[in-house]
Amino acid sequence: MSEQIETEPRQPLRPALEAVLMVADQPLTPTALATSVGHPLAEVEAALQALSAEYTDQGRGFDLRNVAGGWRFYTREEYAAVVEGFVLEGQQARLTQAALETLAVVAYRQPVSRARVSAIRGVNVDGVMRTLLARGLVEEAGQDPETGAHLYRTTGYFLERIGVTGLDELPELAPYLPEMDDLEDELAEMVAPAASAAPTPTDEADAGREAAPDQEHHDD
């Protein structure tokens, strides 16, 4: 008697592709998508082409494009003004408490990686950091020579908004923040599991995201 192996039924291909692409924050190759949805590569490639054509025919405000070998949703160029207005309006909103706390850590510990900011605050700060980058309050400042993680610092716009001409004019708050040396053991525990799963040297921040106990949501 042959052994019967139970397998989970595959989800319908097109809805499965849409679901994965909807949460992706970078273009995904057909191979990666085929692995995710559990369908043959040729079927996935054909479905992606069909979905892209379908969205165009329906006049959707978004498009599914193959850029540099990866597929991702994009807004259509003809709606750029609408999107720009929405983004600029959001930038006028007040920063949330989470964003202010994250900005303070960057200001006093810069240049600093997202993983270190997460360690200091005790929550994942990826979303908040994206907000601060989008609003021009922080910027990338190279990579950590030891871990390869991206480092961040405050911008001139940040100084302008708080009314100082240099970081040396910031109030003396740094002594109340944890010292970096005290965080090294905790950071090693956070980064190590993710690094073993995806040994990309520049992914310290991603490792922190996976290991952080709480995903902090933001609405600013």
mmCIF file with all atom_site columns, C-alpha atoms in Angstrom:
data_model
loop_
_atom_site.group_PDB
_atom_site.id
_atom_site.type_symbol
_atom_site.label_atom_id
_atom_site.label_alt_id
_atom_site.label_comp_id
_atom_site.label_asym_id
_atom_site.label_entity_id
_atom_site.label_seq_id
_atom_site.pdbx_PDB_ins_code
_atom_site.Cartn_x
_atom_site.Cartn_y
_atom_site.Cartn_z
_atom_site.occupancy
_atom_site.B_iso_or_equiv
_atom_site.pdbx_formal_charge
_atom_site.auth_seq_id
_atom_site.auth_comp_id
_atom_site.auth_asym_id
_atom_site.auth_atom_id
_atom_site.pdbx_PDB_model_num
ATOM 1   C CA . MET A 1 1   ? 0.000  0.000  0.000   1.00 0.00 ? 1   MET A CA 1
ATOM 2   C CA . SER A 1 2   ? 1.454  3.302  -0.999  1.00 0.00 ? 2   SER A CA 1
ATOM 3   C CA . GLU A 1 3   ? 1.944  5.902  1.682   1.00 0.00 ? 3   GLU A CA 1
ATOM 4   C CA . GLN A 1 4   ? -0.429 8.818  1.329   1.00 0.00 ? 4   GLN A CA 1
ATOM 5   C CA . ILE A 1 5   ? 1.192  12.143 2.092   1.00 0.00 ? 5   ILE A CA 1
ATOM 6   C CA . GLU A 1 6   ? -1.066 14.914 3.276   1.00 0.00 ? 6   GLU A CA 1
ATOM 7   C CA . THR A 1 7   ? -0.235 18.323 1.878   1.00 0.00 ? 7   THR A CA 1
ATOM 8   C CA . GLU A 1 8   ? -1.866 21.677 2.364   1.00 0.00 ? 8   GLU A CA 1
ATOM 9   C CA . PRO A 1 9   ? -4.004 22.713 -0.616  1.00 0.00 ? 9   PRO A CA 1
ATOM 10  C CA . ARG A 1 10  ? -2.478 25.454 -2.700  1.00 0.00 ? 10  ARG A CA 1
ATOM 11  C CA . GLN A 1 11  ? -4.167 28.806 -2.600  1.00 0.00 ? 11  GLN A CA 1
ATOM 12  C CA . PRO A 1 12  ? -5.495 30.257 -5.887  1.00 0.00 ? 12  PRO A CA 1
ATOM 13  C CA . LEU A 1 13  ? -2.501 31.701 -7.675  1.00 0.00 ? 13  LEU A CA 1
ATOM 14  C CA . ARG A 1 14  ? -3.538 35.267 -8.496  1.00 0.00 ? 14  ARG A CA 1
ATOM 15  C CA . PRO A 1 15  ? -5.001 36.172 -5.076  1.00 0.00 ? 15  PRO A CA 1
ATOM 16  C CA . ALA A 1 16  ? -1.976 34.601 -3.407  1.00 0.00 ? 16  ALA A CA 1
ATOM 17  C CA . LEU A 1 17  ? 0.403  36.690 -5.518  1.00 0.00 ? 17  LEU A CA 1
ATOM 18  C CA . GLU A 1 18  ? -1.566 39.850 -4.753  1.00 0.00 ? 18  GLU A CA 1
ATOM 19  C CA . ALA A 1 19  ? -1.455 39.127 -1.027  1.00 0.00 ? 19  ALA A CA 1
ATOM 20  C CA . VAL A 1 20  ? 2.307  38.613 -0.974  1.00 0.00 ? 20  VAL A CA 1
ATOM 21  C CA . LEU A 1 21  ? 3.030  41.611 -3.193  1.00 0.00 ? 21  LEU A CA 1
ATOM 22  C CA . MET A 1 22  ? 0.795  43.803 -1.055  1.00 0.00 ? 22  MET A CA 1
ATOM 23  C CA . VAL A 1 23  ? 3.004  43.376 2.019   1.00 0.00 ? 23  VAL A CA 1
ATOM 24  C CA . ALA A 1 24  ? 6.380  43.343 0.226   1.00 0.00 ? 24  ALA A CA 1
ATOM 25  C CA . ASP A 1 25  ? 8.605  46.377 0.836   1.00 0.00 ? 25  ASP A CA 1
ATOM 26  C CA . GLN A 1 26  ? 10.900 45.616 -2.111  1.00 0.00 ? 26  GLN A CA 1
ATOM 27  C CA . PRO A 1 27  ? 10.571 44.094 -5.608  1.00 0.00 ? 27  PRO A CA 1
ATOM 28  C CA . LEU A 1 28  ? 10.230 40.304 -5.555  1.00 0.00 ? 28  LEU A CA 1
ATOM 29  C CA . THR A 1 29  ? 11.648 38.006 -8.214  1.00 0.00 ? 29  THR A CA 1
ATOM 30  C CA . PRO A 1 30  ? 9.368  35.455 -9.890  1.00 0.00 ? 30  PRO A CA 1
ATOM 31  C CA . THR A 1 31  ? 11.386 32.712 -8.243  1.00 0.00 ? 31  THR A CA 1
ATOM 32  C CA . ALA A 1 32  ? 10.835 34.170 -4.777  1.00 0.00 ? 32  ALA A CA 1
ATOM 33  C CA . LEU A 1 33  ? 7.134  34.583 -5.496  1.00 0.00 ? 33  LEU A CA 1
ATOM 34  C CA . ALA A 1 34  ? 6.851  31.025 -6.826  1.00 0.00 ? 34  ALA A CA 1
ATOM 35  C CA . THR A 1 35  ? 8.425  29.761 -3.634  1.00 0.00 ? 35  THR A CA 1
ATOM 36  C CA . SER A 1 36  ? 6.078  31.832 -1.504  1.00 0.00 ? 36  SER A CA 1
ATOM 37  C CA . VAL A 1 37  ? 2.843  30.799 -3.194  1.00 0.00 ? 37  VAL A CA 1
ATOM 38  C CA . GLY A 1 38  ? 3.850  27.219 -3.995  1.00 0.00 ? 38  GLY A CA 1
ATOM 39  C CA . HIS A 1 39  ? 3.105  27.305 -7.718  1.00 0.00 ? 39  HIS A CA 1
ATOM 40  C CA . PRO A 1 40  ? 5.385  26.494 -10.691 1.00 0.00 ? 40  PRO A CA 1
ATOM 41  C CA . LEU A 1 41  ? 7.617  29.342 -11.847 1.00 0.00 ? 41  LEU A CA 1
ATOM 42  C CA . ALA A 1 42  ? 6.169  29.434 -15.374 1.00 0.00 ? 42  ALA A CA 1
ATOM 43  C CA . GLU A 1 43  ? 2.629  29.771 -14.026 1.00 0.00 ? 43  GLU A CA 1
ATOM 44  C CA . VAL A 1 44  ? 3.711  32.546 -11.675 1.00 0.00 ? 44  VAL A CA 1
ATOM 45  C CA . GLU A 1 45  ? 5.422  34.505 -14.457 1.00 0.00 ? 45  GLU A CA 1
ATOM 46  C CA . ALA A 1 46  ? 2.335  34.216 -16.662 1.00 0.00 ? 46  ALA A CA 1
ATOM 47  C CA . ALA A 1 47  ? 0.044  35.263 -13.811 1.00 0.00 ? 47  ALA A CA 1
ATOM 48  C CA . LEU A 1 48  ? 2.169  38.340 -13.057 1.00 0.00 ? 48  LEU A CA 1
ATOM 49  C CA . GLN A 1 49  ? 1.986  39.450 -16.676 1.00 0.00 ? 49  GLN A CA 1
ATOM 50  C CA . ALA A 1 50  ? -1.776 38.852 -16.725 1.00 0.00 ? 50  ALA A CA 1
ATOM 51  C CA . LEU A 1 51  ? -2.345 40.777 -13.483 1.00 0.00 ? 51  LEU A CA 1
ATOM 52  C CA . SER A 1 52  ? -0.316 43.732 -14.736 1.00 0.00 ? 52  SER A CA 1
ATOM 53  C CA . ALA A 1 53  ? -2.323 43.864 -17.983 1.00 0.00 ? 53  ALA A CA 1
ATOM 54  C CA . GLU A 1 54  ? -5.575 43.468 -16.063 1.00 0.00 ? 54  GLU A CA 1
ATOM 55  C CA . TYR A 1 55  ? -4.835 46.411 -13.759 1.00 0.00 ? 55  TYR A CA 1
ATOM 56  C CA . THR A 1 56  ? -4.012 48.573 -16.779 1.00 0.00 ? 56  THR A CA 1
ATOM 57  C CA . ASP A 1 57  ? -7.181 47.583 -18.602 1.00 0.00 ? 57  ASP A CA 1
ATOM 58  C CA . GLN A 1 58  ? -9.258 48.386 -15.511 1.00 0.00 ? 58  GLN A CA 1
ATOM 59  C CA . GLY A 1 59  ? -7.648 51.812 -15.098 1.00 0.00 ? 59  GLY A CA 1
ATOM 60  C CA . ARG A 1 60  ? -6.510 51.134 -11.527 1.00 0.00 ? 60  ARG A CA 1
ATOM 61  C CA . GLY A 1 61  ? -4.582 53.808 -9.617  1.00 0.00 ? 61  GLY A CA 1
ATOM 62  C CA . PHE A 1 62  ? -1.793 51.316 -9.038  1.00 0.00 ? 62  PHE A CA 1
ATOM 63  C CA . ASP A 1 63  ? 0.263  49.210 -11.380 1.00 0.00 ? 63  ASP A CA 1
ATOM 64  C CA . LEU A 1 64  ? 2.195  45.963 -11.098 1.00 0.00 ? 64  LEU A CA 1
ATOM 65  C CA . ARG A 1 65  ? 5.585  46.391 -12.746 1.00 0.00 ? 65  ARG A CA 1
ATOM 66  C CA . ASN A 1 66  ? 8.669  44.324 -13.344 1.00 0.00 ? 66  ASN A CA 1
ATOM 67  C CA . VAL A 1 67  ? 11.585 46.586 -12.482 1.00 0.00 ? 67  VAL A CA 1
ATOM 68  C CA . ALA A 1 68  ? 15.177 45.311 -12.461 1.00 0.00 ? 68  ALA A CA 1
ATOM 69  C CA . GLY A 1 69  ? 14.029 41.702 -12.320 1.00 0.00 ? 69  GLY A CA 1
ATOM 70  C CA . GLY A 1 70  ? 11.555 42.148 -9.479  1.00 0.00 ? 70  GLY A CA 1
ATOM 71  C CA . TRP A 1 71  ? 7.800  42.718 -9.318  1.00 0.00 ? 71  TRP A CA 1
ATOM 72  C CA . ARG A 1 72  ? 6.175  45.335 -7.109  1.00 0.00 ? 72  ARG A CA 1
ATOM 73  C CA . PHE A 1 73  ? 3.071  47.499 -6.864  1.00 0.00 ? 73  PHE A CA 1
ATOM 74  C CA . TYR A 1 74  ? 3.516  51.155 -7.835  1.00 0.00 ? 74  TYR A CA 1
ATOM 75  C CA . THR A 1 75  ? 1.134  54.097 -8.028  1.00 0.00 ? 75  THR A CA 1
ATOM 76  C CA . ARG A 1 76  ? 0.481  55.349 -11.536 1.00 0.00 ? 76  ARG A CA 1
ATOM 77  C CA . GLU A 1 77  ? 2.238  58.493 -12.683 1.00 0.00 ? 77  GLU A CA 1
ATOM 78  C CA . GLU A 1 78  ? -1.022 60.276 -13.580 1.00 0.00 ? 78  GLU A CA 1
ATOM 79  C CA . TYR A 1 79  ? -2.010 60.199 -9.898  1.00 0.00 ? 79  TYR A CA 1
ATOM 80  C CA . ALA A 1 80  ? 1.311  61.588 -8.632  1.00 0.00 ? 80  ALA A CA 1
ATOM 81  C CA . ALA A 1 81  ? -0.264 64.925 -7.658  1.00 0.00 ? 81  ALA A CA 1
ATOM 82  C CA . VAL A 1 82  ? -2.863 63.195 -5.490  1.00 0.00 ? 82  VAL A CA 1
ATOM 83  C CA . VAL A 1 83  ? -0.245 61.081 -3.765  1.00 0.00 ? 83  VAL A CA 1
ATOM 84  C CA . GLU A 1 84  ? 2.051  64.070 -3.277  1.00 0.00 ? 84  GLU A CA 1
ATOM 85  C CA . GLY A 1 85  ? -0.754 66.052 -1.663  1.00 0.00 ? 85  GLY A CA 1
ATOM 86  C CA . PHE A 1 86  ? -1.525 63.198 0.691   1.00 0.00 ? 86  PHE A CA 1
ATOM 87  C CA . VAL A 1 87  ? 2.120  62.783 1.714   1.00 0.00 ? 87  VAL A CA 1
ATOM 88  C CA . LEU A 1 88  ? 2.702  66.503 2.237   1.00 0.00 ? 88  LEU A CA 1
ATOM 89  C CA . GLU A 1 89  ? -0.440 66.803 4.318   1.00 0.00 ? 89  GLU A CA 1
ATOM 90  C CA . GLY A 1 90  ? 0.787  63.952 6.494   1.00 0.00 ? 90  GLY A CA 1
ATOM 91  C CA . GLN A 1 91  ? 4.097  65.739 7.020   1.00 0.00 ? 91  GLN A CA 1
ATOM 92  C CA . GLN A 1 92  ? 2.282  68.663 8.612   1.00 0.00 ? 92  GLN A CA 1
ATOM 93  C CA . ALA A 1 93  ? 0.891  66.425 11.333  1.00 0.00 ? 93  ALA A CA 1
ATOM 94  C CA . ARG A 1 94  ? 2.476  66.384 14.766  1.00 0.00 ? 94  ARG A CA 1
ATOM 95  C CA . LEU A 1 95  ? 4.933  63.639 15.530  1.00 0.00 ? 95  LEU A CA 1
ATOM 96  C CA . THR A 1 96  ? 3.671  60.861 17.767  1.00 0.00 ? 96  THR A CA 1
ATOM 97  C CA . GLN A 1 97  ? 5.238  60.177 21.140  1.00 0.00 ? 97  GLN A CA 1
ATOM 98  C CA . ALA A 1 98  ? 6.978  57.137 19.638  1.00 0.00 ? 98  ALA A CA 1
ATOM 99  C CA . ALA A 1 99  ? 8.470  59.253 16.853  1.00 0.00 ? 99  ALA A CA 1
ATOM 100 C CA . LEU A 1 100 ? 9.648  61.917 19.299  1.00 0.00 ? 100 LEU A CA 1
ATOM 101 C CA . GLU A 1 101 ? 11.325 59.320 21.507  1.00 0.00 ? 101 GLU A CA 1
ATOM 102 C CA . THR A 1 102 ? 13.040 57.689 18.546  1.00 0.00 ? 102 THR A CA 1
ATOM 103 C CA . LEU A 1 103 ? 14.183 61.070 17.248  1.00 0.00 ? 103 LEU A CA 1
ATOM 104 C CA . ALA A 1 104 ? 15.645 61.891 20.665  1.00 0.00 ? 104 ALA A CA 1
ATOM 105 C CA . VAL A 1 105 ? 17.647 58.663 20.736  1.00 0.00 ? 105 VAL A CA 1
ATOM 106 C CA . VAL A 1 106 ? 19.059 59.359 17.270  1.00 0.00 ? 106 VAL A CA 1
ATOM 107 C CA . ALA A 1 107 ? 19.886 62.944 18.248  1.00 0.00 ? 107 ALA A CA 1
ATOM 108 C CA . TYR A 1 108 ? 21.845 61.951 21.324  1.00 0.00 ? 108 TYR A CA 1
ATOM 109 C CA . ARG A 1 109 ? 23.454 58.721 20.074  1.00 0.00 ? 109 ARG A CA 1
ATOM 110 C CA . GLN A 1 110 ? 24.167 59.509 16.417  1.00 0.00 ? 110 GLN A CA 1
ATOM 111 C CA . PRO A 1 111 ? 25.346 58.021 14.218  1.00 0.00 ? 111 PRO A CA 1
ATOM 112 C CA . VAL A 1 112 ? 23.341 55.018 15.372  1.00 0.00 ? 112 VAL A CA 1
ATOM 113 C CA . SER A 1 113 ? 21.775 51.951 13.748  1.00 0.00 ? 113 SER A CA 1
ATOM 114 C CA . ARG A 1 114 ? 18.090 51.087 13.922  1.00 0.00 ? 114 ARG A CA 1
ATOM 115 C CA . ALA A 1 115 ? 18.916 47.964 15.931  1.00 0.00 ? 115 ALA A CA 1
ATOM 116 C CA . ARG A 1 116 ? 20.584 50.085 18.596  1.00 0.00 ? 116 ARG A CA 1
ATOM 117 C CA . VAL A 1 117 ? 17.691 52.512 18.695  1.00 0.00 ? 117 VAL A CA 1
ATOM 118 C CA . SER A 1 118 ? 15.345 49.537 19.069  1.00 0.00 ? 118 SER A CA 1
ATOM 119 C CA . ALA A 1 119 ? 17.484 48.194 21.906  1.00 0.00 ? 119 ALA A CA 1
ATOM 120 C CA . ILE A 1 120 ? 17.394 51.500 23.753  1.00 0.00 ? 120 ILE A CA 1
ATOM 121 C CA . ARG A 1 121 ? 13.637 51.943 23.330  1.00 0.00 ? 121 ARG A CA 1
ATOM 122 C CA . GLY A 1 122 ? 12.767 48.258 23.798  1.00 0.00 ? 122 GLY A CA 1
ATOM 123 C CA . VAL A 1 123 ? 10.549 48.115 20.705  1.00 0.00 ? 123 VAL A CA 1
ATOM 124 C CA . ASN A 1 124 ? 11.002 47.760 16.961  1.00 0.00 ? 124 ASN A CA 1
ATOM 125 C CA . VAL A 1 125 ? 11.417 51.209 15.416  1.00 0.00 ? 125 VAL A CA 1
ATOM 126 C CA . ASP A 1 126 ? 11.525 50.388 11.693  1.00 0.00 ? 126 ASP A CA 1
ATOM 127 C CA . GLY A 1 127 ? 8.215  52.078 10.915  1.00 0.00 ? 127 GLY A CA 1
ATOM 128 C CA . VAL A 1 128 ? 8.984  55.152 12.995  1.00 0.00 ? 128 VAL A CA 1
ATOM 129 C CA . MET A 1 129 ? 12.416 55.513 11.394  1.00 0.00 ? 129 MET A CA 1
ATOM 130 C CA . ARG A 1 130 ? 10.827 55.439 7.954   1.00 0.00 ? 130 ARG A CA 1
ATOM 131 C CA . THR A 1 131 ? 8.550  58.272 9.054   1.00 0.00 ? 131 THR A CA 1
ATOM 132 C CA . LEU A 1 132 ? 11.473 60.330 10.342  1.00 0.00 ? 132 LEU A CA 1
ATOM 133 C CA . LEU A 1 133 ? 13.373 59.723 7.094   1.00 0.00 ? 133 LEU A CA 1
ATOM 134 C CA . ALA A 1 134 ? 10.349 60.706 5.001   1.00 0.00 ? 134 ALA A CA 1
ATOM 135 C CA . ARG A 1 135 ? 9.947  63.918 6.982   1.00 0.00 ? 135 ARG A CA 1
ATOM 136 C CA . GLY A 1 136 ? 13.605 64.827 6.555   1.00 0.00 ? 136 GLY A CA 1
ATOM 137 C CA . LEU A 1 137 ? 14.437 64.789 10.254  1.00 0.00 ? 137 LEU A CA 1
ATOM 138 C CA . VAL A 1 138 ? 16.997 61.977 10.032  1.00 0.00 ? 138 VAL A CA 1
ATOM 139 C CA . GLU A 1 139 ? 19.221 60.705 7.235   1.00 0.00 ? 139 GLU A CA 1
ATOM 140 C CA . GLU A 1 140 ? 21.568 57.833 6.519   1.00 0.00 ? 140 GLU A CA 1
ATOM 141 C CA . ALA A 1 141 ? 25.136 58.352 7.702   1.00 0.00 ? 141 ALA A CA 1
ATOM 142 C CA . GLY A 1 142 ? 27.122 55.446 6.261   1.00 0.00 ? 142 GLY A CA 1
ATOM 143 C CA . GLN A 1 143 ? 27.492 51.957 7.654   1.00 0.00 ? 143 GLN A CA 1
ATOM 144 C CA . ASP A 1 144 ? 28.796 50.500 10.881  1.00 0.00 ? 144 ASP A CA 1
ATOM 145 C CA . PRO A 1 145 ? 32.346 49.228 10.107  1.00 0.00 ? 145 PRO A CA 1
ATOM 146 C CA . GLU A 1 146 ? 31.836 46.136 12.261  1.00 0.00 ? 146 GLU A CA 1
ATOM 147 C CA . THR A 1 147 ? 28.294 45.019 11.454  1.00 0.00 ? 147 THR A CA 1
ATOM 148 C CA . GLY A 1 148 ? 27.616 46.732 8.116   1.00 0.00 ? 148 GLY A CA 1
ATOM 149 C CA . ALA A 1 149 ? 24.316 48.102 9.458   1.00 0.00 ? 149 ALA A CA 1
ATOM 150 C CA . HIS A 1 150 ? 23.109 51.438 8.154   1.00 0.00 ? 150 HIS A CA 1
ATOM 151 C CA . LEU A 1 151 ? 23.721 54.327 10.532  1.00 0.00 ? 151 LEU A CA 1
ATOM 152 C CA . TYR A 1 152 ? 21.446 57.327 10.988  1.00 0.00 ? 152 TYR A CA 1
ATOM 153 C CA . ARG A 1 153 ? 21.888 60.908 12.148  1.00 0.00 ? 153 ARG A CA 1
ATOM 154 C CA . THR A 1 154 ? 19.758 63.987 12.454  1.00 0.00 ? 154 THR A CA 1
ATOM 155 C CA . THR A 1 155 ? 19.632 66.542 9.626   1.00 0.00 ? 155 THR A CA 1
ATOM 156 C CA . GLY A 1 156 ? 20.092 70.267 9.348   1.00 0.00 ? 156 GLY A CA 1
ATOM 157 C CA . TYR A 1 157 ? 16.330 70.490 9.008   1.00 0.00 ? 157 TYR A CA 1
ATOM 158 C CA . PHE A 1 158 ? 16.032 68.881 12.449  1.00 0.00 ? 158 PHE A CA 1
ATOM 159 C CA . LEU A 1 159 ? 18.266 71.589 13.938  1.00 0.00 ? 159 LEU A CA 1
ATOM 160 C CA . GLU A 1 160 ? 16.231 74.232 12.169  1.00 0.00 ? 160 GLU A CA 1
ATOM 161 C CA . ARG A 1 161 ? 12.952 72.865 13.537  1.00 0.00 ? 161 ARG A CA 1
ATOM 162 C CA . ILE A 1 162 ? 14.144 72.791 17.160  1.00 0.00 ? 162 ILE A CA 1
ATOM 163 C CA . GLY A 1 163 ? 15.802 76.198 16.869  1.00 0.00 ? 163 GLY A CA 1
ATOM 164 C CA . VAL A 1 164 ? 19.476 75.397 17.474  1.00 0.00 ? 164 VAL A CA 1
ATOM 165 C CA . THR A 1 165 ? 22.525 75.789 15.283  1.00 0.00 ? 165 THR A CA 1
ATOM 166 C CA . GLY A 1 166 ? 24.421 72.674 16.377  1.00 0.00 ? 166 GLY A CA 1
ATOM 167 C CA . LEU A 1 167 ? 24.142 69.442 18.317  1.00 0.00 ? 167 LEU A CA 1
ATOM 168 C CA . ASP A 1 168 ? 26.275 70.913 21.102  1.00 0.00 ? 168 ASP A CA 1
ATOM 169 C CA . GLU A 1 169 ? 23.313 73.120 21.967  1.00 0.00 ? 169 GLU A CA 1
ATOM 170 C CA . LEU A 1 170 ? 21.053 70.158 22.781  1.00 0.00 ? 170 LEU A CA 1
ATOM 171 C CA . PRO A 1 171 ? 20.025 69.875 26.453  1.00 0.00 ? 171 PRO A CA 1
ATOM 172 C CA . GLU A 1 172 ? 22.033 67.511 28.637  1.00 0.00 ? 172 GLU A CA 1
ATOM 173 C CA . LEU A 1 173 ? 19.824 64.431 28.338  1.00 0.00 ? 173 LEU A CA 1
ATOM 174 C CA . ALA A 1 174 ? 22.365 61.906 27.118  1.00 0.00 ? 174 ALA A CA 1
ATOM 175 C CA . PRO A 1 175 ? 23.475 60.786 30.618  1.00 0.00 ? 175 PRO A CA 1
ATOM 176 C CA . TYR A 1 176 ? 19.984 59.351 31.172  1.00 0.00 ? 176 TYR A CA 1
ATOM 177 C CA . LEU A 1 177 ? 20.218 57.088 28.108  1.00 0.00 ? 177 LEU A CA 1
ATOM 178 C CA . PRO A 1 178 ? 21.813 53.629 28.361  1.00 0.00 ? 178 PRO A CA 1
ATOM 179 C CA . GLU A 1 179 ? 25.461 53.438 27.380  1.00 0.00 ? 179 GLU A CA 1
ATOM 180 C CA . MET A 1 180 ? 26.197 51.559 24.154  1.00 0.00 ? 180 MET A CA 1
ATOM 181 C CA . ASP A 1 181 ? 28.552 49.199 25.945  1.00 0.00 ? 181 ASP A CA 1
ATOM 182 C CA . ASP A 1 182 ? 25.697 48.075 28.168  1.00 0.00 ? 182 ASP A CA 1
ATOM 183 C CA . LEU A 1 183 ? 23.661 47.137 25.098  1.00 0.00 ? 183 LEU A CA 1
ATOM 184 C CA . GLU A 1 184 ? 26.229 45.005 23.292  1.00 0.00 ? 184 GLU A CA 1
ATOM 185 C CA . ASP A 1 185 ? 25.152 41.701 24.877  1.00 0.00 ? 185 ASP A CA 1
ATOM 186 C CA . GLU A 1 186 ? 21.502 42.395 24.196  1.00 0.00 ? 186 GLU A CA 1
ATOM 187 C CA . LEU A 1 187 ? 22.240 43.431 20.620  1.00 0.00 ? 187 LEU A CA 1
ATOM 188 C CA . ALA A 1 188 ? 24.248 40.265 20.009  1.00 0.00 ? 188 ALA A CA 1
ATOM 189 C CA . GLU A 1 189 ? 21.278 38.175 21.125  1.00 0.00 ? 189 GLU A CA 1
ATOM 190 C CA . MET A 1 190 ? 18.962 40.138 18.872  1.00 0.00 ? 190 MET A CA 1
ATOM 191 C CA . VAL A 1 191 ? 21.133 39.958 15.764  1.00 0.00 ? 191 VAL A CA 1
ATOM 192 C CA . ALA A 1 192 ? 22.526 36.433 16.001  1.00 0.00 ? 192 ALA A CA 1
ATOM 193 C CA . PRO A 1 193 ? 19.334 34.401 15.309  1.00 0.00 ? 193 PRO A CA 1
ATOM 194 C CA . ALA A 1 194 ? 18.368 36.461 12.283  1.00 0.00 ? 194 ALA A CA 1
ATOM 195 C CA . ALA A 1 195 ? 21.920 36.519 10.977  1.00 0.00 ? 195 ALA A CA 1
ATOM 196 C CA . SER A 1 196 ? 22.057 32.723 10.980  1.00 0.00 ? 196 SER A CA 1
ATOM 197 C CA . ALA A 1 197 ? 18.834 32.563 8.976   1.00 0.00 ? 197 ALA A CA 1
ATOM 198 C CA . ALA A 1 198 ? 19.802 35.226 6.438   1.00 0.00 ? 198 ALA A CA 1
ATOM 199 C CA . PRO A 1 199 ? 23.538 35.925 6.587   1.00 0.00 ? 199 PRO A CA 1
ATOM 200 C CA . THR A 1 200 ? 23.492 39.249 4.770   1.00 0.00 ? 200 THR A CA 1
ATOM 201 C CA . PRO A 1 201 ? 26.025 41.612 6.376   1.00 0.00 ? 201 PRO A CA 1
ATOM 202 C CA . THR A 1 202 ? 23.911 44.737 5.948   1.00 0.00 ? 202 THR A CA 1
ATOM 203 C CA . ASP A 1 203 ? 20.820 43.284 7.574   1.00 0.00 ? 203 ASP A CA 1
ATOM 204 C CA . GLU A 1 204 ? 21.462 44.124 11.209  1.00 0.00 ? 204 GLU A CA 1
ATOM 205 C CA . ALA A 1 205 ? 18.406 46.330 11.166  1.00 0.00 ? 205 ALA A CA 1
ATOM 206 C CA . ASP A 1 206 ? 16.288 43.533 9.708   1.00 0.00 ? 206 ASP A CA 1
ATOM 207 C CA . ALA A 1 207 ? 17.630 41.178 12.334  1.00 0.00 ? 207 ALA A CA 1
ATOM 208 C CA . GLY A 1 208 ? 16.566 43.627 14.976  1.00 0.00 ? 208 GLY A CA 1
ATOM 209 C CA . ARG A 1 209 ? 13.093 43.766 13.451  1.00 0.00 ? 209 ARG A CA 1
ATOM 210 C CA . GLU A 1 210 ? 12.711 40.019 13.625  1.00 0.00 ? 210 GLU A CA 1
ATOM 211 C CA . ALA A 1 211 ? 14.060 39.720 17.127  1.00 0.00 ? 211 ALA A CA 1
ATOM 212 C CA . ALA A 1 212 ? 12.405 42.744 18.698  1.00 0.00 ? 212 ALA A CA 1
ATOM 213 C CA . PRO A 1 213 ? 9.644  41.718 21.122  1.00 0.00 ? 213 PRO A CA 1
ATOM 214 C CA . ASP A 1 214 ? 7.107  44.265 19.963  1.00 0.00 ? 214 ASP A CA 1
ATOM 215 C CA . GLN A 1 215 ? 6.351  45.813 16.592  1.00 0.00 ? 215 GLN A CA 1
ATOM 216 C CA . GLU A 1 216 ? 5.673  49.444 17.206  1.00 0.00 ? 216 GLU A CA 1
ATOM 217 C CA . HIS A 1 217 ? 2.943  50.869 15.028  1.00 0.00 ? 217 HIS A CA 1
ATOM 218 C CA . HIS A 1 218 ? 2.863  54.529 14.098  1.00 0.00 ? 218 HIS A CA 1
ATOM 219 C CA . ASP A 1 219 ? 0.263  56.780 12.632  1.00 0.00 ? 219 ASP A CA 1
ATOM 220 C CA . ASP A 1 220 ? 2.248  59.928 11.914  1.00 0.00 ? 220 ASP A CA 1
#
